[in-house]
Amino acid sequence: MVSNSAKVGTRNLYALLVGIDNYPQPIKSLKGCVNDITAIQAYLKNQIAGEWQLREPRILTNEQATRAAIIDGFQNYLCQAGSEDIALFYYSGHGGQEKAPEEFWHLEPDRLDETLVCYDSRTPGNYDLADKELRYLLFQVAKKNPRVIVILDSCHSGSGTRDIPQGVRLAPEDTRDRPLSSFIFAEDASFTNLLLTASAVNKKKTGLELPKGRHILLAACRDDQYAKEYQGDDNQTRGAFSYFFLKSLEQTNGSLSYLDLARNIEALVKGKFSDQVPQLEATNPEDLKASFLGGAIPERPFYFTLRYNTRPNEQGWEIDAGVIHGIPKPVSADETTLLTIFPVGITSEQLSQVLNAPEARVTQVLTQKSKVEIIQGQERLDENKSYWAVVTSLPLKPLKVYIQGNLTEEIGIVLAKKALEKANSGQNSLYLKQVENPADADFKLVALNGQYWINQDERPVVAPIPKQRGYSENAAKEAIEALEAIARWHNILNLKSPQSSEIKASDVEMQIHLIGYEGKDGEIKPVQDSDKSLITDSELRLEYKYEDGEWRKPFIQVKLLNHSNQKLYANVIDLAEDYSVAVPFFDERSSVVLPAQTAESAGIVEGFDDISFSIPDEFLEQGITEYKDILKLIVSKTDFNASLLEQEGLKPPIRGTRGTESESSLDRLMNRVYSRNAARAGKKIDDWITKEVAITIVKPRDAEQLQPGKSAKLLNGLIEVQPHPSLQAQVTLTTVSQTTRDIGNLIAPPILWDEQGVIESFQFTNSRGSSPGLSGVELFAVNDVNSVTKEAPLTLLLNQTLEEGEYLLPVSYDGEFFLPLGGGVNKGKQIEIKLERLPQPTTSSRSLMGSIKIFFKKLRSQKLGNSYEYPILAAAEVKQTENQTEVIYEKDPQAVKNLVANAQKIVLYIHGIIGDTASMVGSIQQAKVELNGQLHPLREAYDLVLTFDYENLDTTIEENARSLKQRLESVGLGANHGKQLHIVAHSMGGLVSRWLIEREGGNQIVQHLVMLGTPNAGSPWPAVQDMTFTLLVWGLNQLPEIVWPAKVVVDLAAKSLEFLEAHDNALDQMQPDSEFFRAIANNPDPQVPYTIIAGDRSLPTLQSPDRLRRLMAKLLNPGVNQVVDDLVFGGEPNDIAVRLTSIKSVSGDRTPQPKVLPNVACDHLTYFTTAAGLKALADALHP
């Protein structure tokens, strides 16, 4: 019942439901969020009954879901909930992160708040709804002591990527500075003080920090994962979490406990997405056992009502159950739900006594009802009467497969399609359905290099077929049979009863007990508290135990408790990651009798007490350290044969019969998982339900001892850690998921999140199935971190290679800072990684002394061309799409010459020490100038934009200047060319330009030079390498006043790593006392206008200056620390890289005199991205 007003004596459910698909640009739109909200709204309206009243839900979708509207929904709607009521907040949309105010840095090690992205969050004057604001709002709702439930289908940190796939509910980070005054609790002194004085937060797995008041949170994923979208029934896009959340509710009669609900969702989501684990959190663990929505969802009877609809155009038989009651939609005319029909008033115990009862099949499933066709006994049914219909069979969906491969794999593709067409005794496979759109596929069969790969969510799930490369009919048949085994596995996982079961979800409890670990001689060494069930959370992880120098596998026992007053039958199915299906937990492989509970206790049946959980050796040999099993509990009122479901890992079952023909409708359904025979109603009408729990088995890699004179080889020699003169440690490889247990989602700084073509997380082994892949190096028992230095690095050799322009950046979090530790480059046919420093160990679940965790980012230095092409003079066109800047280069000399011939006003961009012209030239569109009384992009003031990209490590400034002159002359821009050529030069690019103009006759070529941040009197840094490295460290840790685009930081990192391979001849010239600066100081007057732009963004002294000094002390370079002290604390203005006196150091004894613009509020790396820098550029070029 839905009402706008509360009634005395009635318990109320208040639901604030928010779904946003259509975000303003540049945030990517989603497709399933509004569908999620529509579905949950329909479910609540049709299911809430009894003493409960659903207050009219507050629905906010798309443009309605503004920040103000969501806040109002809390304060003026949910806050009405009283002590007997429920307040539900359901959010489906983008999660995100934003820069935390400095006042919250003690709470946020990564300096980021987790957020919900409102419709107008990223518009001027508005912000996301931060987790601390959500905490405040929920704190207000909780004042009257209602039950508070928060459900979030979004993600809030992700796996560290900016290259967010389509359909992932994570928005890019909001890099704007956000003042404390903008938070909704800013005027609430008590709450603000509570946050400001709080100790460091132990983040939950979702990444969100919510109130400590009593609440329950269901979230779509962990904070290092994605919340993904999924195409459900009718190809309607939904959130994967929301879809399976409602599926679990719809297929349950009455209410599930929160814990059972979360387990079911996790198992079902895992069947589709291996790297999304829904999370359940409660401030009071006992609340996890409570019924979802406090029992507001009543139980249904064991039947559905069958009536004849006499309305015109709707005539026919119908049942009063549809999608929201768990009735699945027909797969085909034959593959649909079957019903047996009984007279009204029959009891569930009498069902099996009725012979030859009429039967029907479902032909159309609507929201609240379904159309059915009578297939047996039509003559015994009266259209003027009602009947009771009981479900006896459910449809089994085929697995949707997309076959792909390029033209060179055509033979393999043809063979695979033929094998699919002949899989069923010469006919199409009954388990698989080929689809033409990859987005519609459950799995992909990829033909690649003579082998078939079976991928789910872009991850291979089995070894390639065949083992030896080469396509054949047998190989194609084997691949299709493997897919059919996977299809059967998924059919079992998704096996669910309709909502009409009389068995309650709470009637049978499955407990999993850790009995002990394997001993030296194979015996089981018991553990304390083995009588306590492990299932206290939605996610269950079983780890091997390291003891006596070996990893010991765990042993478990499954116990089933019958809390009902009737005898039941049950068994537990083990669905393993290798797609095997077994019934191993009890002596009886068919069904186990569960005695009814007595007045004293529940009816308990204990399984074997020596079941070991382990990762198969063939998985361990491939570096796989995580392996998932799903335990599926089936409970029935009648006996059944669970062994019908067994199959070996990826081996097809023996064709033919599977035991004797059963009279049970449940047995028949399980048998059809394999035979796909035509469905028939069984003579015995079963009443049954299922539950699931997913278990992740974790076996960390063995650590190798590293000591002087002895190298350590990891992963069968794939990685070699070379001997170090004094370092002693244990070293191993690890995964992101194992590491996040210790340090949370602090694997890499957000500014180094993956971005296609620029930044990529590096893995030693690929992800496979549910295993995330080995991607980190972990050091234990380190004797002295200070023994690793630039002069005495720790070296790793990898049997892999990098492409040209690629580098590896090792990064580690030391509990306070992200530190770059060195770099990796190609050395022959290997990658050589040199670690030049080690941080202090952080907390580790494996070592009381802690461990050092190192992860790696692959950076691509985006060159405009191959190394032999440099330097490159190109024409550039800049396009703005969805707030993204795309630079299109034309490098062909003849084409550039033609463009020059047709242009009169030309601007030339020249980059500096760091980066390339791609990071500068976007300013030609972003800077605005006044033309004809209106503001236009600077681009409209020029006919042509040119760029000059050059190599500056092994090539001197003078050589680059001469090369620039040659390139200009070759395209028609020689002396006295008769056109206007303006140069925009950054940093070292200004020195190249000055040498061209002042020494190479460029004063006859260039009409105006604009220099931004050019060190005209040299650099204060001992070496340019020191500058780029220090700026990189500052960027990684997001120091105040520095809001650098990701590409800038990547350029810094790439340049730092390029030094590992270079001789840096040119960069020695940057010293103030170099020969170059002595020469340029005596250059003659070129009589060319110069404009100088100097950014004054000296790093402000922090609230605690010791923090910056602590960071710099960890770099272990006294010379660098002296420069930092001078720049930061010395008081002399600078742009963080160059002193302003150096930037402005051009002789005024010239005609015309150099024009020095007022100091600009930007730093050395943001001249071309900040509003102040862009305005100065526009003023310089178009005064």
XYZ file of N, CA and C in Angstrom, residues 300 352 509 699 896 1103:
18
model
N 4.140 -15.169 0.314
C 3.087 -15.539 -0.627
C 2.640 -16.961 -0.326
N 0.725 -34.024 -4.478
C 1.208 -35.228 -5.153
C 0.155 -36.320 -5.248
N 19.837 -22.939 7.605
C 21.055 -22.132 7.682
C 22.245 -22.994 7.289
N 46.063 -18.360 -1.848
C 47.376 -18.874 -1.471
C 48.429 -17.893 -1.964
N 52.716 20.385 -45.363
C 52.915 21.551 -44.507
C 53.310 22.757 -45.356
N 50.430 24.133 6.345
C 50.072 24.282 7.745
C 51.156 23.663 8.619
